[in-house]
XYZ file of C-alpha atoms in Angstrom:
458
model
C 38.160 -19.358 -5.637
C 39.800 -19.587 -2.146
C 43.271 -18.530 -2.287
C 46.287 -20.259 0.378
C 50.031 -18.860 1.210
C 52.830 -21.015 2.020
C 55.979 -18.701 2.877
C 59.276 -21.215 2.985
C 61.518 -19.688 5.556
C 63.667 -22.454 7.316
C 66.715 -22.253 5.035
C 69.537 -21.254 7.198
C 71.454 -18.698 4.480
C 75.203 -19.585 4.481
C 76.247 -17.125 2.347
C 74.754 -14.821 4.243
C 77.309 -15.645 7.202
C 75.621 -14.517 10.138
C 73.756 -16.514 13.137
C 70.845 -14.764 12.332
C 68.388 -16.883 10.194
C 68.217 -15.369 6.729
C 65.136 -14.456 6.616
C 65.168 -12.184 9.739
C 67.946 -9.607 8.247
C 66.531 -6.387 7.635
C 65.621 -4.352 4.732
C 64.831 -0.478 5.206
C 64.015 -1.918 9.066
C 62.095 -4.482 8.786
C 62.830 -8.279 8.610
C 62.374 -9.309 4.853
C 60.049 -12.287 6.145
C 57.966 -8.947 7.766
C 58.142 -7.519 4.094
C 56.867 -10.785 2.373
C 53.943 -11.241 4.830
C 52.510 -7.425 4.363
C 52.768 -8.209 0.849
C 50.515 -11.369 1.116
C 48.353 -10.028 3.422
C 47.204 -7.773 0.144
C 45.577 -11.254 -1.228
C 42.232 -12.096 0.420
C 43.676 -15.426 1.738
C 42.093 -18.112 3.507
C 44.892 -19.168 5.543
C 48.995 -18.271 5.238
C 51.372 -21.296 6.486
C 55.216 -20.020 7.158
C 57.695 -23.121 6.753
C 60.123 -22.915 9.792
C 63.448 -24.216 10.417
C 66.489 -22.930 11.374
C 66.718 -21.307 14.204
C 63.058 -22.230 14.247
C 61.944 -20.175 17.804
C 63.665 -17.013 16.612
C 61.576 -17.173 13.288
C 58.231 -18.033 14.972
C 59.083 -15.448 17.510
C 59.338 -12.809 14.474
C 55.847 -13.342 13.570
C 52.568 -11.782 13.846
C 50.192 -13.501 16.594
C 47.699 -15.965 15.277
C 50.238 -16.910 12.196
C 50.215 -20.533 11.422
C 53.785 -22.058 11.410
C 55.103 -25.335 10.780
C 58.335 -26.572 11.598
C 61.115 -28.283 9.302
C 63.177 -30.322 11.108
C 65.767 -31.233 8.381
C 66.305 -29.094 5.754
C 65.523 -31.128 2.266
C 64.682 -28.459 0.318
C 61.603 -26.413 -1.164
C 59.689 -29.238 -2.382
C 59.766 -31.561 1.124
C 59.700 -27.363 2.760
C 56.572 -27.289 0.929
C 55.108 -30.224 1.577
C 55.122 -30.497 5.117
C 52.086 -27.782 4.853
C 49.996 -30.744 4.313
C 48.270 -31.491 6.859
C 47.319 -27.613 7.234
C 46.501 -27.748 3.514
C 46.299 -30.709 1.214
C 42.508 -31.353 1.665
C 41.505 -27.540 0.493
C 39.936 -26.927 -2.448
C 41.564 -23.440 -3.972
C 44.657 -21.984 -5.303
C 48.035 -21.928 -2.964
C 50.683 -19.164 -3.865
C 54.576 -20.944 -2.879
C 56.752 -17.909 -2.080
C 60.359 -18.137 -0.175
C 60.661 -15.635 2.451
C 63.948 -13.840 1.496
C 62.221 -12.033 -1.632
C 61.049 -8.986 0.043
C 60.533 -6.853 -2.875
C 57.092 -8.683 -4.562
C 54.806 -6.706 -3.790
C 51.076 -7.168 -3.398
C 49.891 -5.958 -6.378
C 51.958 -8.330 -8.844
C 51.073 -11.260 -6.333
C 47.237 -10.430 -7.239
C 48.279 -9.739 -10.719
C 50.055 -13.593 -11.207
C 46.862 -15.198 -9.150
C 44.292 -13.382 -11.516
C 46.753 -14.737 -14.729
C 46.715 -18.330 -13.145
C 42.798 -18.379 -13.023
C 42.342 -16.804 -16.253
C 45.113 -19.556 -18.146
C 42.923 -22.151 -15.930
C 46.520 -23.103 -15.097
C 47.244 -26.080 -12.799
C 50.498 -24.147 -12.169
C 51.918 -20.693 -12.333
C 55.302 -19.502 -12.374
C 56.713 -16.301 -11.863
C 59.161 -15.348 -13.622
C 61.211 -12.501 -14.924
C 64.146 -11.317 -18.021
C 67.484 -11.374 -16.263
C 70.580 -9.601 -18.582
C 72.572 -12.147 -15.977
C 70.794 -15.198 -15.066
C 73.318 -16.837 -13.538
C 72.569 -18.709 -10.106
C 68.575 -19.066 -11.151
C 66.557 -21.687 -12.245
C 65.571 -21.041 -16.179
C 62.239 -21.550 -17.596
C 62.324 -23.725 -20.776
C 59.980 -22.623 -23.141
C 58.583 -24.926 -25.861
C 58.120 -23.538 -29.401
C 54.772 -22.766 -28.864
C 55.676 -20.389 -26.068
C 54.326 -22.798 -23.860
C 56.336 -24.044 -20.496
C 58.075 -27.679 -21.048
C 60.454 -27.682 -17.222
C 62.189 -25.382 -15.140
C 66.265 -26.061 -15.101
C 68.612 -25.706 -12.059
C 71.163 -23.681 -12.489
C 73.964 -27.128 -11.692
C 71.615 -29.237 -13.881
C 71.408 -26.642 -16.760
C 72.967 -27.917 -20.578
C 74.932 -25.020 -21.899
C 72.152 -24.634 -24.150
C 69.844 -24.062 -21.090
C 72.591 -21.828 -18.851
C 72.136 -19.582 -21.820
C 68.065 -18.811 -21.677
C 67.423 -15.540 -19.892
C 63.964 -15.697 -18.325
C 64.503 -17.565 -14.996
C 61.923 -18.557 -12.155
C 61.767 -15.913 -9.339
C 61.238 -18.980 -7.026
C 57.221 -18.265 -6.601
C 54.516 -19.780 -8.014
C 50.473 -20.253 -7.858
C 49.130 -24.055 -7.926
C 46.176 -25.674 -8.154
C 46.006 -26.431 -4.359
C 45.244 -30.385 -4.232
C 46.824 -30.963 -7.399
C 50.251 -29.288 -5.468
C 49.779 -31.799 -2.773
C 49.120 -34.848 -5.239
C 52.831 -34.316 -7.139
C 54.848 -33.417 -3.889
C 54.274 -37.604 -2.681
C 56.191 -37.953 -6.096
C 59.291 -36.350 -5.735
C 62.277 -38.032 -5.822
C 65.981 -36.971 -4.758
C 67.678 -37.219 -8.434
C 69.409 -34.292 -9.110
C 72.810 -32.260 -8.156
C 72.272 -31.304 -4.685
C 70.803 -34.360 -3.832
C 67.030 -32.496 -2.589
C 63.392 -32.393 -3.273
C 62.675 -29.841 -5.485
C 59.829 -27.847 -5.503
C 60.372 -27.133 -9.565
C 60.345 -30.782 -10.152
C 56.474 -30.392 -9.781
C 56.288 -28.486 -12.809
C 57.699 -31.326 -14.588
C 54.713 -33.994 -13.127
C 52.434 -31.702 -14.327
C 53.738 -31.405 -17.900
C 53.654 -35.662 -18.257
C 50.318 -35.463 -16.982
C 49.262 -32.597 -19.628
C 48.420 -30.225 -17.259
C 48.218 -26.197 -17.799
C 51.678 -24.328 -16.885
C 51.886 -21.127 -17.423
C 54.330 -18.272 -16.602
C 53.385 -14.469 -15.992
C 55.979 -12.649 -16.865
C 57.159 -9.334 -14.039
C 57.553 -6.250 -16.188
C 60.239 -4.768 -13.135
C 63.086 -7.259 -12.830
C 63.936 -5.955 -9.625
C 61.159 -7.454 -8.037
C 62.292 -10.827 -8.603
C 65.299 -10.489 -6.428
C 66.372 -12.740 -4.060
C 68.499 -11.894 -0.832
C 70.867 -14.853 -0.809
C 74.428 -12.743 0.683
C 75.036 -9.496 1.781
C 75.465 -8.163 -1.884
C 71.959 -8.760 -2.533
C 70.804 -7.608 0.828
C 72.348 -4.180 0.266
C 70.918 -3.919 -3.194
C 67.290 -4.673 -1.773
C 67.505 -2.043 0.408
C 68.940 0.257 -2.029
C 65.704 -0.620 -4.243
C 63.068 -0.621 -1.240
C 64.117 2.707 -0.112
C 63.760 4.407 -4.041
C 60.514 3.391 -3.682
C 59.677 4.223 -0.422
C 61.167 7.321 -0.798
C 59.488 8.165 -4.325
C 55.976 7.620 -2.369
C 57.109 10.207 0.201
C 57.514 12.800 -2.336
C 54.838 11.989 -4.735
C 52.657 12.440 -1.151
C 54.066 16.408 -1.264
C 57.173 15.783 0.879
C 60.482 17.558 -0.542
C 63.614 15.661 -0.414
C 66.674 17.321 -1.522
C 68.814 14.511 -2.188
C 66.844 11.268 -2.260
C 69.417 9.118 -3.355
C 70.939 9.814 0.600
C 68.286 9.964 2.456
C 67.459 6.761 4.459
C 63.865 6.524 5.769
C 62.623 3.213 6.866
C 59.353 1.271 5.915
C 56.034 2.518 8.023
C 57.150 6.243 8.764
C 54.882 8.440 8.009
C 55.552 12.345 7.097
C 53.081 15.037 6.614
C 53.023 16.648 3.293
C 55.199 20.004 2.982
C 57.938 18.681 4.859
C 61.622 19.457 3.653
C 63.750 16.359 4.772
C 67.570 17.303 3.420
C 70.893 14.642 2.557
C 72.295 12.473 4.405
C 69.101 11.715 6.908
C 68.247 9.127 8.786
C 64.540 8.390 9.716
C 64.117 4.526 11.363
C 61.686 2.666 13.488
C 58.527 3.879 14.480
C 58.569 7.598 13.256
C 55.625 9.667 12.745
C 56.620 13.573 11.254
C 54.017 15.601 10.438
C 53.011 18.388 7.965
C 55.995 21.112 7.054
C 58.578 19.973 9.181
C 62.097 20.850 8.688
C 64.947 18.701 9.087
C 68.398 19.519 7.875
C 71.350 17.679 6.389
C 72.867 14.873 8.929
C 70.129 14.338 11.635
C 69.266 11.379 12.744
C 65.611 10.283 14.280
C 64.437 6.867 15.248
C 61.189 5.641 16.884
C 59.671 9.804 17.611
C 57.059 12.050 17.358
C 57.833 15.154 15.377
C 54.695 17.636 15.038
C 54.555 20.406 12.814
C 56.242 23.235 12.283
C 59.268 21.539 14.043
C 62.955 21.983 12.686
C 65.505 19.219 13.863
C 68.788 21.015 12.662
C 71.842 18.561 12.036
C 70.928 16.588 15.275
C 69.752 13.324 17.307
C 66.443 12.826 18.534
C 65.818 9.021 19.864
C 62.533 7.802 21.178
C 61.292 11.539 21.814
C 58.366 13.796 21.084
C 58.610 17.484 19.242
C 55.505 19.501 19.820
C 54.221 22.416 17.505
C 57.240 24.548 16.298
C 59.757 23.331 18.891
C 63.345 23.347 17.443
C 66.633 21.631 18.177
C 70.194 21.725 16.997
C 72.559 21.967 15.202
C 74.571 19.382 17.182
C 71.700 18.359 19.668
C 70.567 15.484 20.973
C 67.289 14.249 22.631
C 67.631 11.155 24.148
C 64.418 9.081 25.343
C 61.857 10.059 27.070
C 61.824 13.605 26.060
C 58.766 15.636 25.084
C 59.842 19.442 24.106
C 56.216 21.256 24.452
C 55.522 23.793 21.626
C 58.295 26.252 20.471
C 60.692 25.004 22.498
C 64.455 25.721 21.720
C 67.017 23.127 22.518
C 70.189 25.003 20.867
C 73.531 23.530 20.148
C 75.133 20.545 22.019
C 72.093 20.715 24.311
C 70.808 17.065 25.757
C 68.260 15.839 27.077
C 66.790 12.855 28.391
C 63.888 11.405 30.142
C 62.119 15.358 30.264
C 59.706 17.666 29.719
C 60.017 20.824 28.970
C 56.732 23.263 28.857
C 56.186 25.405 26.054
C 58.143 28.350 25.204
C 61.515 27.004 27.535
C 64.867 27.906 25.995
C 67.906 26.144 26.136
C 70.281 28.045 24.197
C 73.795 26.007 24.134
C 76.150 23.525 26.349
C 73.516 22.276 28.611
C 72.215 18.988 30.072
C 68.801 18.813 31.342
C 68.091 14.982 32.619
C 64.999 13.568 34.682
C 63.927 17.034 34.602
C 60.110 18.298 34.768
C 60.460 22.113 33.122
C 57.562 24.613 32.749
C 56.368 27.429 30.925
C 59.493 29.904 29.065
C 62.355 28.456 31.353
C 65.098 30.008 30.460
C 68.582 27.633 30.662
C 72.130 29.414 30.624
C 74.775 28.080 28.800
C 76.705 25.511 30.926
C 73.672 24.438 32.782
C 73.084 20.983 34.521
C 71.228 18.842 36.073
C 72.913 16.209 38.087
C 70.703 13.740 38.311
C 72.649 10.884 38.633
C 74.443 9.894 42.382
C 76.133 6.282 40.744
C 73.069 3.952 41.593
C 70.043 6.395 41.426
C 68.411 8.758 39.016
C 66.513 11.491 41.081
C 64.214 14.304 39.393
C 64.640 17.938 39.366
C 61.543 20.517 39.016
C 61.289 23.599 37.525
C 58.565 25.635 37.353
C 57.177 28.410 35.032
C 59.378 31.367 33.999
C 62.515 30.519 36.369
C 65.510 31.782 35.071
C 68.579 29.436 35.460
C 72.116 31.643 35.443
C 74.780 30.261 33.187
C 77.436 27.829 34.673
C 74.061 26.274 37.330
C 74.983 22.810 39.144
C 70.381 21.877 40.027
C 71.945 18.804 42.426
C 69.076 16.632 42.431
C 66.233 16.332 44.276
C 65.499 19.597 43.804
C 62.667 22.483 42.909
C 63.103 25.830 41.382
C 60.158 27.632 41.922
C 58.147 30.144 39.714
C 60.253 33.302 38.676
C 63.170 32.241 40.645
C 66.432 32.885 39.277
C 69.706 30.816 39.739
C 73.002 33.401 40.057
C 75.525 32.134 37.189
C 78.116 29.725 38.492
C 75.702 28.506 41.567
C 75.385 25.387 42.913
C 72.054 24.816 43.721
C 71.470 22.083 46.522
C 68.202 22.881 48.182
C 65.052 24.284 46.936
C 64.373 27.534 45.797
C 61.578 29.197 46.635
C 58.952 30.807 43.929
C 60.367 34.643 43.001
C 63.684 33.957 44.832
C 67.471 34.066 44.031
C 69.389 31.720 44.703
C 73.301 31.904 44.911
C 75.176 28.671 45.382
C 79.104 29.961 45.093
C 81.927 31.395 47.641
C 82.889 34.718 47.813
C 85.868 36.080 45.273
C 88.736 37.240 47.096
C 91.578 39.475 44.800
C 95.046 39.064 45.849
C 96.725 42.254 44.833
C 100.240 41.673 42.825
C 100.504 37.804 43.997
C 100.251 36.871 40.349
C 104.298 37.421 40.114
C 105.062 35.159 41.571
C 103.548 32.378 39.546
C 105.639 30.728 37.380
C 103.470 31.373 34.186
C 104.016 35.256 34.826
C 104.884 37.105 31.691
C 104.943 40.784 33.081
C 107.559 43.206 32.258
């Protein structure tokens, strides 16, 4: 049986309060609409349809290549949202799953789960639906007293009798794929909020004694749907338990999962320790035993193994094998620290490499540098790369030794085993096994400190 997607996403989200479409806010950093295609594109689907509207190009922009869209231009509601598929759609013979695009937490395996229940119950329709202890604000399934589903009730159309049932519609469904088509040309506009809704099919269907069924989610939490800011924050409190659960039931330790924020799509190699209060985002790949201590920060690097990242901030960078940083670091992009580098505390770097074995200890900055082999950086060290319109690029080859306090004015080369005199200012190259010393001469003035007017002497 071929099986069809229709994703609504052109509601605008008022509650949400932003000028970012609804749909587009993030959960554990990725748009939910992201979220709700990966999950659909675990069904072997013929074709997936996403219903645009507001803010229509920023939505289509959002989504994979080769994605077929369609745009709402007025906002009627899910049933005319769903309809205007049609002509993508309405001729296919099959089963079409109808799921909105702010319920990021379905996941794949109950969306194969509800399609294998709707072909089993030979169902015309499907709902999905779920046991709220609050149902307030959903749409409640009616229930005959066969079990059997009679109509699905808006929340503003609900009797008291109905406000008071508990199992409400998640807002997706499976259809019988023409039959879909057929009852959307019957809609009508009668109801509280004036709009054609999508549940109002499952009322056709009953007059006409066709099969609805309902499978039932066993995790309530699935069924939520991202309608405010509330909600949003408790979606990404639920994606990240689970995305964090995976990490450790894949052999990674973390100490305090309940604060430690990793986004969707990182991946960490088993036997990494990853303690509270971290932040992993973007596109992160940490391999096997890594450490990373309490308060560090990483977002879109490459952290191989054997590297510790203590209590710092390492953006758009790569770690090599057992390279090191922190505490109180930062790597800012464009660095690559070559294996067992040391990059101590409130080191920076940006936009360089440093070759293997290359120390800086403490109070440095090393930017648009190219660094060899076991460099050796004093404390106070830096590289001035910057004149106030242009970067330019300062090299330093294998084993130089840079003295504490070194000004490397760039352009500029430090050659191999040269050595830097502390406090230097270094404005022309220095040849290989040199030193170079860049200060004026100290000159004592004997007894002229009495007569300065912090003197304290006897």
């Amino acid at each position: 049986m071929n099986k069809y997607v229709i994703v609504l996403a052109a509601g605008k989200g008022t509650r949400m309060k932003s000028k970012l479409p609804k749909v587009l806010h993030e959960v554990t950093g990725k748009t939910m609409l992201a979220h709700v295609l990966d999950n659909v594109a675990e069904l072997a689907t013929e074709k997936r349809v996403v219903i645009v509207g507001h803010e229509a190009d920023m939505v289509i922009a959002s989504l994979p290549q080769g994605t077929n869209y369609v745009k709402q231009e007025e906002q009627l509601g899910t049933g005319h949202a769903t309809k205007i598929a049609a002509d993508l759609l309405a001729d296919q013979e099959g089963a079409t799953l109808v799921i909105a695009g702010d319920t990021p937490l379905i996941t794949g395996d109950t969306l194969n789960k509800l399609f294998d229940y709707h072909f089993e119950q030979k169902a015309t329709a499907t709902i999905l639906t779920a046991n709220a202890e609050n149902p307030t604000g959903y749409g409640r399934i009616i229930r005959g007293a066969d079990g059997s589903v009679e109509k699905i009730v808006e929340q503003k159309d609900a009797s008291a009798e109905e406000a008071a049932v508990k199992e409400i519609n998640t807002g997706t469904y499976v259809f019988d794929n023409k039959a879909l088509f057929e009852a959307l040309s019957n809609l009508t506009t009668d109801n509280a909020q004036g709009e054609y809704y999508l549940t109002d099919v499952i009322e056709i269907f009953k007059k006409d004694a066709k099969i609805v069924s309902a499978y039932t989610l066993d995790d309530f939490e699935e069924s939520l749907g991202v309608n405010d800011r509330v909600a949003l924050a408790q979606a990404e409190k639920v994606m990240r338990a689970r995305i964090n659960k995976q990490h450790m039931i894949n052999g990674v330790t973390l100490v305090d999962p309940e604060h430690t924020y990793i986004d969707s799509d990182i991946s960490i190699g088993e036997g990494s320790l990853i303690e509270a209060n971290v932040t992993i985002k973007g596109k992160t790949t940490i391999y096997k035993n890594v450490h990373i201590t309490a308060g560090s920060a990483i977002y879109d690097s490459e952290i191989h193994s054997g590297a510790e990242i203590r209590n710092s901030t390492v953006e758009s960078s790569k770690m090599d094998i057992g390279s090191n940083c922190g505490p109180y670091a930062h790597l800012r992009p464009g660095t690559v620290l070559g294996e067992e580098v040391h990059i101590g505390n409130f080191v920076e770097v940006k936009g360089s490499t440093l070759g293997r074995g290359t120390k800086a200890g403490h109070l440095t900055y090393i930017g648009n540098a190219t660094v060899g082999e076991k460099v050796n950086f004093g404390a106070g060290t830096i590289t001035t790369n910057f004149d106030g319109q242009h970067k330019f690029n300062t090299e330093i080859d294998d084993y130089a030794f840079i003295g504490s306090n070194s000004t490397l004015i760039a352009p500029v080369r430090i050659g191999k085993n040269a050595l830097t005199a502390a406090g230097s200012t270094i404005t022309e190259d220095v040849p290989d096994e040199s030193i170079a010393l860049g200060r004026a001469r100290q000159a004592n003035k004997l007894g002229q400190a009495k007569k300065l007017p912090h003197y304290r002497g006897q």
